Amino acid sequence: MRKKRFFSGIQPTGEIHIGNYLGAIKNWLNLLESGEYEGIISIVDYHAITMPYEKKEMQDRIRKCAATLMACGVNPDNSLLFVQSQVPQHTELSWILTCSSNMGELERMTQYKDKSKGSESIGVGLFSYPILQTADIVLYKAPFVPVGEDQIQHLELAREIVRRFNKRFGKVFPEPKPILGEAKRIMGLDGGSKMSKSLGNSISLTDSGKPLWKKLASAKTDEKRKLRTDPGVPEDCNVYNSYHLYFSSSEDHNKIQEGCTSASMGCVDCKKILLANMEKSLGPIAERYQELMETPQQIDDFLQKSAIKCREIAEETMQEVRQKMGLR
Ligand code: TYM
């Protein structure tokens, strides 16, 4: 049976956080482990240059991102994992799709509005970013896109652009559908906004021991629970909803429900249970990450072989696109 193809991307931020892991990467791994899907996963460096960045750090960020994904379970037997700028067809198709897009629909993107808030001069790259994202997906004719909730609006736009292109030039691309996992939107340690490295409210996937405890200790809990003797409401607590739900067993959930609502357990005790459970789940990933970073050849080989294959697939699509558009 032919496997269904998914495409997904992640920015090389230098620190993949547990929001990326629970919202997207775990979802990729579940699909891959089902045996029904093949994955094409891109480290999207062209997306990362839409904001100011340190040139000398970029290659290190890319390698760390690849090592983290491999440590989570992305491997040459289940996926292609490549760096976006190694496949030039992404930018070629992006221009072509730019000519099938409208300013108004891009102006409505909430991520663009958030990121450009307060800036006097807004980069065109930031504005047209969702078009490049559309090109990323459809270059591989991927019908499925596992992502976190923050990408849904970009996917709706991608479907619209694809419909317009297909109507004008004849059907080339499938309309990509998002696949959401169990954890759609992981909140940050502040409890008030989505976990995001740029907001400084994130927990890295490779954090453990003291640094992890320092972050958990600062995490917002149920704000109504002011004193240790006040009973709390786990459903109103970010630590419970965003982290315990995904890292702790149902036995621990019951223990916390009982302890928190009766005030027999304090927030520090509850966070200590979380620390132990997170270290148990994430410890093997951190270990594997260290091993991979010590043998970077494995990482570079995987990225290079994947890029060769991706260029082949991408070029095949581009030949069809150019021909349909009367460009060749
Ligand atoms: P990026 O790098 O911001 O995030 C990568 C993936 O992690 C998910 N995610 C979250 N999920 C739940 N809770 C959170 N707090 C959280 N933070 C991040 C994101 O939804 C995403 O799935 N534009 C994309 C990258 C991209 C892409 C693509 C994705 C480029 N081309 C094509 C899919 C298909 C981005 O910046 O993701």
Short mmCIF file of C-alpha atoms and ligand atoms in Angstrom, two decimals:
data_model
loop_
_atom_site.label_atom_id
_atom_site.label_comp_id
_atom_site.label_asym_id
_atom_site.label_seq_id
_atom_site.Cartn_x
_atom_site.Cartn_y
_atom_site.Cartn_z
CA MET A 1 0.00 0.00 0.00
CA ARG A 2 1.29 3.48 -0.90
CA LYS A 3 1.91 5.63 2.12
CA LYS A 4 0.19 8.98 2.58
CA ARG A 5 2.57 11.91 2.49
CA PHE A 6 2.78 14.67 5.04
CA PHE A 7 4.93 17.78 4.98
CA SER A 8 5.83 19.90 7.96
CA GLY A 9 8.39 22.55 8.83
CA ILE A 10 10.10 24.00 11.84
CA GLN A 11 12.25 27.10 12.26
CA PRO A 12 15.85 26.62 13.41
CA THR A 13 15.53 28.70 16.55
CA GLY A 14 18.46 26.97 18.28
CA GLU A 15 16.16 25.66 20.98
CA ILE A 16 13.21 23.46 20.23
CA HIS A 17 10.73 23.85 23.07
CA ILE A 18 8.10 21.55 24.50
CA GLY A 19 5.38 23.50 22.65
CA ASN A 20 6.99 22.45 19.35
CA TYR A 21 7.38 18.93 20.69
CA LEU A 22 3.86 18.39 22.04
CA GLY A 23 2.10 20.45 19.35
CA ALA A 24 3.93 19.22 16.26
CA ILE A 25 6.83 16.76 16.60
CA LYS A 26 4.91 14.17 18.66
CA ASN A 27 2.15 14.36 16.09
CA TRP A 28 4.68 13.66 13.27
CA LEU A 29 6.07 10.70 15.19
CA ASN A 30 2.62 9.25 15.84
CA LEU A 31 1.79 9.45 12.13
CA LEU A 32 5.13 7.89 11.19
CA GLU A 33 4.77 5.12 13.76
CA SER A 34 1.30 4.26 12.43
CA GLY A 35 3.08 3.02 9.29
CA GLU A 36 0.51 4.81 7.10
CA TYR A 37 2.51 8.00 6.48
CA GLU A 38 5.82 9.09 5.05
CA GLY A 39 7.18 12.41 6.28
CA ILE A 40 8.96 15.23 4.53
CA ILE A 41 10.22 17.58 7.21
CA SER A 42 12.03 20.83 6.57
CA ILE A 43 14.22 22.99 8.76
CA VAL A 44 12.99 26.26 7.34
CA ASP A 45 15.98 28.60 7.37
CA TYR A 46 14.44 30.89 4.72
CA HIS A 47 11.56 31.52 7.11
CA ALA A 48 14.00 32.23 9.94
CA ILE A 49 15.62 35.13 8.05
CA THR A 50 12.40 37.14 7.98
CA MET A 51 13.43 38.49 11.40
CA PRO A 52 16.86 39.91 12.36
CA TYR A 53 19.39 37.15 13.20
CA GLU A 54 23.07 36.49 13.91
CA LYS A 55 24.71 35.21 10.73
CA LYS A 56 27.44 33.28 12.56
CA GLU A 57 24.89 31.33 14.63
CA MET A 58 22.75 30.03 11.77
CA GLN A 59 24.61 26.79 10.96
CA ASP A 60 24.78 25.86 14.62
CA ARG A 61 21.04 26.50 15.02
CA ILE A 62 20.31 24.28 12.02
CA ARG A 63 22.47 21.44 13.31
CA LYS A 64 20.95 21.64 16.79
CA CYS A 65 17.47 21.60 15.32
CA ALA A 66 18.28 18.54 13.18
CA ALA A 67 19.89 16.75 16.15
CA THR A 68 16.84 17.41 18.32
CA LEU A 69 14.44 16.09 15.68
CA MET A 70 16.59 12.99 15.17
CA ALA A 71 16.81 12.49 18.94
CA CYS A 72 12.99 12.54 19.04
CA GLY A 73 12.79 9.75 16.45
CA VAL A 74 12.89 11.32 12.98
CA ASN A 75 15.25 9.04 11.00
CA PRO A 76 16.22 8.08 7.43
CA ASP A 77 13.89 5.04 7.52
CA ASN A 78 10.76 7.05 8.20
CA SER A 79 11.39 10.52 6.74
CA LEU A 80 13.28 12.98 4.65
CA LEU A 81 14.72 15.76 6.81
CA PHE A 82 16.27 18.64 4.91
CA VAL A 83 17.26 22.29 5.11
CA GLN A 84 14.94 24.49 3.07
CA SER A 85 17.64 26.64 1.42
CA GLN A 86 19.23 23.47 -0.03
CA VAL A 87 16.23 23.10 -2.34
CA PRO A 88 16.07 26.29 -4.44
CA GLN A 89 12.72 25.34 -5.96
CA HIS A 90 11.04 26.57 -2.73
CA THR A 91 11.77 30.18 -3.60
CA GLU A 92 10.98 29.67 -7.29
CA LEU A 93 7.52 28.33 -6.50
CA SER A 94 7.04 30.96 -3.83
CA TRP A 95 7.38 33.72 -6.46
CA ILE A 96 4.96 31.94 -8.75
CA LEU A 97 2.39 31.62 -5.95
CA THR A 98 3.01 35.26 -4.96
CA CYS A 99 1.48 36.10 -8.33
CA SER A 100 -1.64 34.12 -7.31
CA SER A 101 -2.02 35.85 -3.91
CA ASN A 102 -3.70 39.03 -2.71
CA MET A 103 -2.42 41.68 -0.31
CA GLY A 104 -5.69 41.67 1.63
CA GLU A 105 -5.54 37.99 2.53
CA LEU A 106 -1.94 38.32 3.74
CA GLU A 107 -2.79 41.40 5.81
CA ARG A 108 -5.34 39.35 7.72
CA MET A 109 -2.76 36.86 9.06
CA THR A 110 -2.63 37.19 12.85
CA GLN A 111 1.00 36.08 13.08
CA TYR A 112 1.99 38.85 10.70
CA LYS A 113 -0.07 41.36 12.69
CA ASP A 114 1.51 40.22 15.99
CA LYS A 115 5.06 40.16 14.72
CA SER A 116 4.84 43.53 12.96
CA LYS A 117 3.07 45.30 15.86
CA GLY A 118 4.90 48.47 16.84
CA SER A 119 7.43 48.28 13.99
CA GLU A 120 7.88 51.39 11.91
CA SER A 121 9.22 49.49 8.95
CA ILE A 122 7.81 46.04 8.22
CA GLY A 123 9.86 43.57 6.17
CA VAL A 124 8.26 42.25 2.99
CA GLY A 125 9.54 38.77 3.94
CA LEU A 126 7.47 38.81 7.10
CA PHE A 127 4.44 39.83 5.07
CA SER A 128 4.77 37.22 2.31
CA TYR A 129 5.95 34.42 4.62
CA PRO A 130 2.68 32.39 4.31
CA ILE A 131 3.20 32.19 0.53
CA LEU A 132 6.62 30.59 1.03
CA GLN A 133 4.96 28.24 3.52
CA THR A 134 2.38 27.29 0.86
CA ALA A 135 5.18 26.64 -1.63
CA ASP A 136 6.98 24.43 0.93
CA ILE A 137 3.99 22.14 1.21
CA VAL A 138 2.75 21.93 -2.35
CA LEU A 139 6.18 21.49 -3.91
CA TYR A 140 5.92 17.92 -2.61
CA LYS A 141 2.17 17.69 -3.36
CA ALA A 142 1.68 16.80 0.29
CA PRO A 143 -2.02 16.46 1.13
CA PHE A 144 -1.42 16.46 4.92
CA VAL A 145 0.28 18.95 7.20
CA PRO A 146 0.62 18.11 10.91
CA VAL A 147 1.01 21.40 12.83
CA GLY A 148 0.03 23.21 16.01
CA GLU A 149 -3.05 25.42 16.11
CA ASP A 150 -1.09 28.64 15.41
CA GLN A 151 -0.51 27.45 11.83
CA ILE A 152 -4.16 26.78 10.96
CA GLN A 153 -4.78 30.24 9.52
CA HIS A 154 -1.69 29.86 7.27
CA LEU A 155 -3.03 26.52 6.08
CA GLU A 156 -6.42 28.02 5.24
CA LEU A 157 -4.64 30.61 3.15
CA ALA A 158 -2.54 27.88 1.49
CA ARG A 159 -5.74 26.09 0.45
CA GLU A 160 -7.11 29.32 -1.02
CA ILE A 161 -3.91 30.02 -3.01
CA VAL A 162 -3.83 26.44 -4.30
CA ARG A 163 -7.51 26.61 -5.38
CA ARG A 164 -6.83 29.82 -7.28
CA PHE A 165 -3.74 28.40 -8.98
CA ASN A 166 -5.44 25.13 -9.95
CA LYS A 167 -8.47 26.99 -11.32
CA ARG A 168 -6.32 29.24 -13.49
CA PHE A 169 -3.74 26.79 -14.80
CA GLY A 170 -5.28 23.32 -14.33
CA LYS A 171 -5.03 20.99 -11.38
CA VAL A 172 -1.46 20.54 -10.21
CA PHE A 173 -1.62 20.60 -6.40
CA PRO A 174 -3.80 18.87 -3.80
CA GLU A 175 -5.36 21.22 -1.22
CA PRO A 176 -3.33 20.67 1.94
CA LYS A 177 -5.23 19.68 5.08
CA PRO A 178 -3.93 20.32 8.58
CA ILE A 179 -3.67 17.47 11.09
CA LEU A 180 -3.86 18.67 14.69
CA GLY A 181 -2.51 16.54 17.50
CA GLU A 182 -3.79 16.13 21.03
CA ALA A 183 -1.88 19.20 22.28
CA LYS A 184 -2.92 22.01 19.96
CA ARG A 185 -1.64 25.05 21.81
CA ILE A 186 0.83 24.75 24.68
CA MET A 187 0.94 27.83 26.86
CA GLY A 188 4.19 29.35 28.14
CA LEU A 189 5.45 29.43 31.73
CA ASP A 190 3.69 32.81 32.16
CA GLY A 191 0.37 31.07 31.56
CA GLY A 192 -0.84 34.05 29.51
CA SER A 193 0.58 33.45 26.05
CA LYS A 194 1.51 30.62 23.72
CA MET A 195 4.89 29.02 24.47
CA SER A 196 7.39 30.69 22.19
CA LYS A 197 11.15 31.15 22.33
CA SER A 198 10.86 34.81 21.34
CA LEU A 199 8.60 35.51 24.34
CA GLY A 200 11.11 33.96 26.76
CA ASN A 201 8.42 31.74 28.32
CA SER A 202 9.59 28.38 26.99
CA ILE A 203 11.01 25.11 28.32
CA SER A 204 13.61 23.59 26.04
CA LEU A 205 13.20 19.95 25.09
CA THR A 206 16.71 19.29 26.34
CA ASP A 207 16.36 21.12 29.71
CA SER A 208 16.78 18.95 32.78
CA GLY A 209 17.92 19.09 36.43
CA LYS A 210 18.45 22.52 37.98
CA PRO A 211 17.71 24.64 34.87
CA LEU A 212 14.44 22.76 34.34
CA TRP A 213 13.49 23.11 37.99
CA LYS A 214 14.25 26.85 37.92
CA LYS A 215 11.80 27.26 35.04
CA LEU A 216 9.10 25.07 36.59
CA ALA A 217 9.46 26.86 39.92
CA SER A 218 8.65 30.15 38.15
CA ALA A 219 5.63 28.75 36.25
CA LYS A 220 2.26 30.39 36.90
CA THR A 221 -0.29 28.16 38.64
CA ASP A 222 -3.96 28.69 39.58
CA GLU A 223 -3.87 32.39 40.45
CA LYS A 224 -6.80 32.12 42.81
CA ARG A 225 -4.75 29.78 45.02
CA LYS A 226 -2.88 32.40 47.02
CA LEU A 227 -1.97 30.45 50.17
CA ARG A 228 -0.74 26.88 50.58
CA THR A 229 -3.91 26.22 52.62
CA ASP A 230 -6.27 27.45 49.84
CA PRO A 231 -7.76 24.62 47.78
CA GLY A 232 -6.90 24.89 44.07
CA VAL A 233 -8.63 24.01 40.79
CA PRO A 234 -6.31 21.93 38.54
CA GLU A 235 -8.39 22.81 35.44
CA ASP A 236 -7.58 26.49 36.09
CA CYS A 237 -3.88 25.79 36.48
CA ASN A 238 -1.51 26.16 33.53
CA VAL A 239 1.02 23.72 35.02
CA TYR A 240 -1.66 21.05 35.12
CA ASN A 241 -3.31 21.82 31.75
CA SER A 242 -0.24 22.43 29.64
CA TYR A 243 2.33 20.11 31.17
CA HIS A 244 0.98 17.49 33.60
CA LEU A 245 -1.68 16.42 31.10
CA TYR A 246 1.01 15.40 28.62
CA PHE A 247 3.89 14.25 30.82
CA SER A 248 2.18 12.63 33.82
CA SER A 249 0.27 9.36 34.16
CA SER A 250 -3.45 9.17 34.92
CA GLU A 251 -2.46 7.89 38.37
CA ASP A 252 -0.57 11.13 39.00
CA HIS A 253 -3.46 13.17 37.57
CA ASN A 254 -5.76 11.58 40.18
CA LYS A 255 -3.22 12.21 42.94
CA ILE A 256 -2.94 15.89 41.96
CA GLN A 257 -6.71 16.34 41.59
CA GLU A 258 -7.16 14.97 45.08
CA GLY A 259 -4.20 16.81 46.66
CA CYS A 260 -4.78 20.21 45.01
CA THR A 261 -8.54 20.42 45.53
CA SER A 262 -8.19 19.43 49.21
CA ALA A 263 -5.08 21.63 49.74
CA SER A 264 -3.19 18.62 51.06
CA MET A 265 -0.68 19.13 48.24
CA GLY A 266 1.05 22.46 47.53
CA CYS A 267 2.15 23.85 44.17
CA VAL A 268 5.81 23.04 44.87
CA ASP A 269 5.00 19.34 45.52
CA CYS A 270 2.89 19.25 42.37
CA LYS A 271 5.74 20.77 40.34
CA LYS A 272 8.19 18.24 41.80
CA ILE A 273 6.04 15.39 40.45
CA LEU A 274 6.07 17.15 37.09
CA LEU A 275 9.86 17.56 37.18
CA ALA A 276 10.32 13.82 37.75
CA ASN A 277 7.88 12.90 34.97
CA MET A 278 9.36 15.34 32.49
CA GLU A 279 12.87 14.09 33.18
CA LYS A 280 11.67 10.52 32.68
CA SER A 281 10.07 11.31 29.30
CA LEU A 282 12.62 13.77 28.00
CA GLY A 283 15.83 12.37 29.54
CA PRO A 284 16.38 9.79 26.76
CA ILE A 285 15.86 12.52 24.12
CA ALA A 286 18.46 14.76 25.79
CA GLU A 287 20.91 11.83 25.97
CA ARG A 288 20.45 10.91 22.34
CA TYR A 289 20.79 14.59 21.41
CA GLN A 290 24.20 14.76 23.14
CA GLU A 291 25.37 11.62 21.31
CA LEU A 292 24.27 13.01 17.96
CA MET A 293 25.95 16.36 18.56
CA GLU A 294 29.19 14.47 19.25
CA THR A 295 28.92 12.62 15.91
CA PRO A 296 27.62 15.37 13.60
CA GLN A 297 28.51 13.37 10.47
CA GLN A 298 25.33 11.32 11.01
CA ILE A 299 23.27 14.50 11.05
CA ASP A 300 24.95 16.05 8.02
CA ASP A 301 24.63 12.79 6.00
CA PHE A 302 20.90 12.57 6.70
CA LEU A 303 20.37 16.24 5.75
CA GLN A 304 22.41 15.94 2.57
CA LYS A 305 20.83 12.71 1.31
CA SER A 306 17.38 14.08 2.04
CA ALA A 307 18.13 17.31 0.17
CA ILE A 308 19.17 15.33 -2.94
CA LYS A 309 15.88 13.41 -2.90
CA CYS A 310 13.85 16.56 -2.19
CA ARG A 311 15.47 18.43 -5.08
CA GLU A 312 14.40 15.57 -7.40
CA ILE A 313 10.79 15.62 -6.22
CA ALA A 314 10.72 19.42 -6.28
CA GLU A 315 12.13 19.65 -9.80
CA GLU A 316 9.55 17.19 -11.09
CA THR A 317 6.77 19.39 -9.68
CA MET A 318 8.37 22.54 -11.07
CA GLN A 319 8.58 21.08 -14.58
CA GLU A 320 4.85 20.43 -14.45
CA VAL A 321 4.18 23.93 -13.06
CA ARG A 322 6.30 25.71 -15.69
CA GLN A 323 4.69 23.70 -18.46
CA LYS A 324 1.12 24.36 -17.21
CA MET A 325 1.88 28.09 -16.95
CA GLY A 326 3.31 28.38 -20.43
CA LEU A 327 6.76 29.20 -19.11
CA ARG A 328 8.50 26.40 -21.02
P1 TYM B 1 7.45 27.08 14.19
O1 TYM B 1 8.90 26.85 13.93
O2 TYM B 1 7.05 28.32 14.90
O3 TYM B 1 6.84 25.86 14.98
C1 TYM B 1 7.03 24.52 14.55
C2 TYM B 1 5.78 23.71 14.89
O4 TYM B 1 5.53 23.77 16.31
C3 TYM B 1 4.18 24.18 16.53
N1 TYM B 1 4.14 25.01 17.75
C4 TYM B 1 3.29 24.82 18.77
N2 TYM B 1 2.31 23.92 18.96
C5 TYM B 1 1.62 23.99 20.12
N3 TYM B 1 1.88 24.92 21.10
C6 TYM B 1 2.86 25.84 20.95
N4 TYM B 1 3.13 26.71 21.90
C7 TYM B 1 3.62 25.82 19.73
N5 TYM B 1 4.65 26.55 19.25
C8 TYM B 1 4.95 26.06 18.04
C9 TYM B 1 3.80 25.00 15.31
O5 TYM B 1 2.41 25.03 15.12
C10 TYM B 1 4.52 24.25 14.20
O6 TYM B 1 3.74 23.16 13.75
N6 TYM B 1 5.75 28.68 9.76
C11 TYM B 1 6.08 27.51 10.55
C12 TYM B 1 7.09 26.58 9.89
C13 TYM B 1 6.75 26.15 8.51
C14 TYM B 1 5.79 25.17 8.14
C15 TYM B 1 5.87 25.09 6.72
C16 TYM B 1 4.93 24.35 8.87
C17 TYM B 1 7.32 26.62 7.36
N7 TYM B 1 6.79 25.98 6.29
C18 TYM B 1 5.05 24.22 6.03
C19 TYM B 1 4.12 23.48 8.15
C20 TYM B 1 4.17 23.42 6.75
C21 TYM B 1 6.65 27.96 11.87
O7 TYM B 1 7.17 29.05 12.01
O8 TYM B 1 6.63 26.96 12.83
#
